[in-house]
Amino acid sequence: MIARAALRSSLRAAKAPSPLAQLGARRGYAEAVSDKLKLSFILPHEEEQQTHDRMRCSESRKHAAWKDWQSWRWNAWGAVDAVVQVTLNSSSQLDGSEEEEEQHGMPLASESTANAIYNSTEVTQVNIAASTGDMGILASHVPSVEELRPGVLEVVESSGTKKWFVSGGFATVHPNNKLVVNAIEAYPLDNFSTEAVRSALSEAQRVASSSSSAEAKAEAEIEIEVYTALQAALGRS
């Protein structure tokens, strides 16, 4: 009897949707197509930039957080050069005016103005290359966390699109119309040469198949993944 009860309980648990599955539900495009985003796209914080007034914490806490961040970047990708951070806030968070807060739009602004490369532009949609597949982010999107694979971050405006290539990271959609994208590296897609990417990919493949050290081969495998995705992105652009 105990075994049967346990079996029935496990079957009911298997059928019930998990909280993460419910969190991952997506709004349809038609439900949110009229919404707007306001986008800021910035390069990473440097250590000395951690002192700006938005970070209300002690010097020791900031230093510890920076060391943890550097350690994570090194362990994940080795030596990396840049972080892209995109944050969507309400209008009241942008200018301090609650009266001007928009209910349907999604204003997008950075948490830091340092090294901004894309500021305060209303956009229709932000497309990301998630590990689960390509997806579009609109205002009022359901809260979710998505791991990014090497691929294109595309900003859709009424006048056209802008594209950056990111090597990986995470995108977090918060309940208050806030999107944060932390990417390890990001560069405008049109900055890349198809021939240079092809040459770099060939070299990485050569190292991966050679008698190099295990560390060199591991680095080459990462390069192959990134260059392959970049080559595909350039082919579609």
Coordinates of C-alpha atoms in Angstrom, one line a residue:
M1 CA 0.0 0.0 0.0
I2 CA 2.8 2.4 0.9
A3 CA 4.5 1.7 -2.4
R4 CA 1.3 2.3 -4.4
A5 CA 0.7 5.6 -2.5
A6 CA 4.2 6.8 -3.2
L7 CA 3.8 5.9 -6.9
R8 CA 0.5 7.8 -7.2
S9 CA 2.1 10.8 -5.4
S10 CA 5.1 10.8 -7.7
L11 CA 2.8 10.6 -10.8
R12 CA 0.8 13.6 -9.6
A13 CA 4.0 15.5 -9.0
A14 CA 5.3 14.7 -12.5
K15 CA 2.1 16.0 -14.0
A16 CA 2.0 19.2 -12.0
P17 CA 3.7 22.1 -13.8
S18 CA 6.8 23.3 -11.9
P19 CA 7.1 27.0 -10.8
L20 CA 10.0 27.4 -13.2
A21 CA 7.8 26.0 -16.1
Q22 CA 5.1 28.5 -15.2
L23 CA 7.6 31.3 -15.0
G24 CA 8.9 30.4 -18.4
A25 CA 5.5 30.9 -20.1
R26 CA 5.6 33.5 -22.9
R27 CA 3.2 36.2 -23.9
G28 CA 2.1 36.1 -27.5
Y29 CA 3.4 38.8 -29.8
A30 CA -0.1 40.0 -30.6
E31 CA -0.7 40.8 -26.9
A32 CA 2.3 43.1 -26.7
V33 CA 3.1 44.3 -30.2
S34 CA 2.0 47.9 -29.5
D35 CA 4.4 48.2 -26.5
K36 CA 7.6 50.2 -26.7
L37 CA 11.0 49.9 -25.2
K38 CA 13.6 52.5 -24.4
L39 CA 17.0 51.1 -24.7
S40 CA 20.5 51.8 -23.3
F41 CA 23.4 49.6 -24.2
I42 CA 26.6 50.0 -22.3
L43 CA 30.1 48.5 -22.1
P44 CA 31.3 47.0 -18.7
H45 CA 32.0 48.7 -15.5
E46 CA 35.7 49.1 -14.8
E47 CA 36.8 48.7 -11.2
E48 CA 37.1 52.4 -10.7
Q49 CA 33.6 53.0 -12.1
Q50 CA 32.1 51.0 -9.3
T51 CA 32.1 54.2 -7.1
H52 CA 29.3 56.0 -9.0
D53 CA 26.3 57.1 -6.9
R54 CA 23.9 54.4 -8.0
M55 CA 25.9 51.8 -6.0
R56 CA 25.0 52.5 -2.4
C57 CA 27.4 50.1 -0.7
S58 CA 30.6 50.3 1.2
E59 CA 34.0 50.2 -0.5
S60 CA 34.7 46.8 1.0
R61 CA 31.5 45.3 -0.4
K62 CA 32.1 46.8 -3.8
H63 CA 35.7 45.4 -3.9
A64 CA 34.4 42.0 -2.9
A65 CA 31.7 42.1 -5.5
W66 CA 34.2 43.1 -8.2
K67 CA 36.6 40.3 -7.3
D68 CA 33.7 37.8 -7.4
W69 CA 32.7 39.1 -10.8
Q70 CA 36.2 39.0 -12.2
S71 CA 36.6 35.4 -10.9
W72 CA 33.4 34.4 -12.5
R73 CA 34.4 35.9 -15.8
W74 CA 37.8 34.2 -15.8
N75 CA 36.4 30.8 -14.8
A76 CA 33.7 31.0 -17.5
W77 CA 35.7 32.3 -20.4
G78 CA 39.3 33.0 -19.5
A79 CA 40.5 36.5 -20.2
V80 CA 37.5 38.6 -21.4
D81 CA 37.3 42.2 -22.5
A82 CA 33.8 43.5 -22.1
V83 CA 30.4 43.3 -20.5
V84 CA 27.2 44.6 -22.0
Q85 CA 24.5 45.5 -19.5
V86 CA 21.0 46.5 -20.6
T87 CA 18.4 47.6 -18.1
L88 CA 14.7 48.5 -18.7
N89 CA 13.2 50.8 -16.0
S90 CA 10.0 52.7 -15.5
S91 CA 9.9 56.4 -16.4
S92 CA 9.9 57.3 -12.7
Q93 CA 13.2 55.4 -12.3
L94 CA 14.7 57.3 -15.3
D95 CA 13.8 60.9 -14.3
G96 CA 12.4 60.6 -10.8
S97 CA 8.9 61.6 -11.9
E98 CA 6.2 59.2 -10.9
E99 CA 3.5 61.2 -12.7
E100 CA 5.2 60.5 -16.1
E101 CA 5.4 56.7 -15.5
E102 CA 4.2 54.8 -18.6
Q103 CA 1.9 51.9 -18.0
H104 CA 2.4 50.1 -21.3
G105 CA 5.7 51.2 -22.7
M106 CA 9.0 49.8 -21.5
P107 CA 11.6 52.5 -21.1
L108 CA 15.1 51.0 -21.2
A109 CA 18.0 52.7 -19.5
S110 CA 21.4 51.7 -18.2
E111 CA 22.3 51.5 -14.5
S112 CA 25.5 53.3 -15.4
T113 CA 26.2 55.9 -18.0
A114 CA 29.9 54.7 -18.3
N115 CA 30.9 53.7 -21.8
A116 CA 27.3 53.9 -23.2
I117 CA 27.0 52.8 -26.8
Y118 CA 23.2 53.0 -27.1
N119 CA 21.2 55.3 -25.0
S120 CA 17.5 56.1 -24.4
T121 CA 16.1 55.2 -27.8
E122 CA 12.5 53.9 -28.0
V123 CA 12.5 50.5 -29.6
T124 CA 9.8 48.0 -30.4
Q125 CA 11.6 44.8 -29.4
V126 CA 14.9 43.3 -28.3
N127 CA 15.8 39.9 -29.8
I128 CA 18.3 37.7 -28.0
A129 CA 20.1 34.4 -28.8
A130 CA 19.0 32.3 -25.7
S131 CA 20.4 28.8 -25.1
T132 CA 16.9 27.5 -25.6
G133 CA 16.5 29.3 -28.9
D134 CA 16.1 32.7 -30.3
M135 CA 13.5 34.9 -28.6
G136 CA 12.1 38.4 -28.6
I137 CA 11.6 40.6 -25.5
L138 CA 8.8 43.1 -25.4
A139 CA 7.3 45.4 -22.7
S140 CA 5.3 43.5 -20.1
H141 CA 7.1 40.2 -20.9
V142 CA 6.6 37.5 -18.3
P143 CA 9.5 37.4 -15.8
S144 CA 12.2 34.9 -16.8
V145 CA 15.9 34.2 -16.8
E146 CA 17.6 33.1 -20.1
E147 CA 21.2 32.0 -20.6
L148 CA 22.7 33.5 -23.7
R149 CA 24.6 31.5 -26.2
P150 CA 27.0 33.2 -28.7
G151 CA 24.8 35.0 -31.1
V152 CA 23.2 38.3 -32.1
L153 CA 21.5 40.8 -29.9
E154 CA 19.1 42.7 -32.2
V155 CA 17.3 45.9 -31.4
V156 CA 14.2 46.5 -33.5
E157 CA 13.3 50.1 -34.0
S158 CA 10.5 51.6 -36.1
S159 CA 13.1 52.8 -38.5
G160 CA 15.1 49.6 -38.7
T161 CA 17.3 47.3 -36.6
K162 CA 20.7 47.5 -34.9
K163 CA 22.7 44.3 -34.2
W164 CA 25.5 43.4 -31.9
F165 CA 27.3 40.1 -31.5
V166 CA 27.6 38.8 -28.0
S167 CA 29.7 35.8 -26.9
G168 CA 27.4 34.7 -24.1
G169 CA 25.9 35.8 -20.8
F170 CA 22.4 36.1 -19.2
A171 CA 19.2 38.0 -19.8
T172 CA 16.8 38.6 -16.9
V173 CA 13.3 39.9 -17.4
H174 CA 12.0 41.4 -14.1
P175 CA 8.3 41.8 -13.1
N176 CA 8.5 45.6 -13.2
N177 CA 9.2 46.0 -16.9
K178 CA 12.9 45.7 -16.4
L179 CA 15.3 43.7 -18.6
V180 CA 19.0 43.2 -17.7
V181 CA 21.3 41.6 -20.2
N182 CA 24.8 40.8 -19.0
A183 CA 27.0 39.7 -21.8
I184 CA 30.7 38.7 -21.7
E185 CA 31.7 40.5 -24.9
A186 CA 29.7 42.5 -27.4
Y187 CA 30.6 44.4 -30.6
P188 CA 28.5 45.8 -33.5
L189 CA 28.0 43.0 -36.0
D190 CA 29.2 45.1 -38.9
N191 CA 32.6 45.5 -37.2
F192 CA 33.5 42.0 -38.2
S193 CA 35.2 40.8 -41.4
T194 CA 33.8 37.5 -42.8
E195 CA 37.3 36.6 -44.1
A196 CA 38.9 37.3 -40.7
V197 CA 36.3 35.2 -38.9
R198 CA 36.8 32.3 -41.3
S199 CA 40.6 32.5 -40.8
A200 CA 40.3 32.6 -37.0
L201 CA 37.8 29.6 -37.1
S202 CA 40.3 27.6 -39.2
E203 CA 43.1 28.3 -36.7
A204 CA 40.9 27.3 -33.7
Q205 CA 39.9 24.1 -35.4
R206 CA 43.6 23.3 -36.1
V207 CA 44.5 23.8 -32.4
A208 CA 41.6 21.7 -31.3
S209 CA 42.6 18.8 -33.4
S210 CA 46.4 19.1 -32.7
S211 CA 48.5 17.6 -29.9
S212 CA 48.2 20.8 -27.9
S213 CA 47.7 20.8 -24.1
A214 CA 44.2 20.1 -22.7
E215 CA 43.9 23.8 -21.7
A216 CA 44.7 25.0 -25.2
K217 CA 42.2 22.5 -26.7
A218 CA 39.5 23.7 -24.3
E219 CA 40.1 27.3 -25.2
A220 CA 40.0 26.3 -28.9
E221 CA 36.7 24.6 -28.5
I222 CA 35.2 27.8 -27.0
E223 CA 36.6 29.8 -29.9
I224 CA 35.1 27.3 -32.4
E225 CA 31.7 27.8 -30.8
V226 CA 31.9 31.6 -30.9
Y227 CA 33.4 31.9 -34.4
T228 CA 30.9 29.4 -35.8
A229 CA 28.0 31.4 -34.4
L230 CA 29.6 34.7 -35.6
Q231 CA 30.1 33.2 -39.1
A232 CA 26.5 32.2 -39.2
A233 CA 25.4 35.6 -38.0
L234 CA 27.4 37.4 -40.7
G235 CA 25.9 35.1 -43.3
R236 CA 22.4 36.2 -42.3
S237 CA 23.2 39.9 -42.0

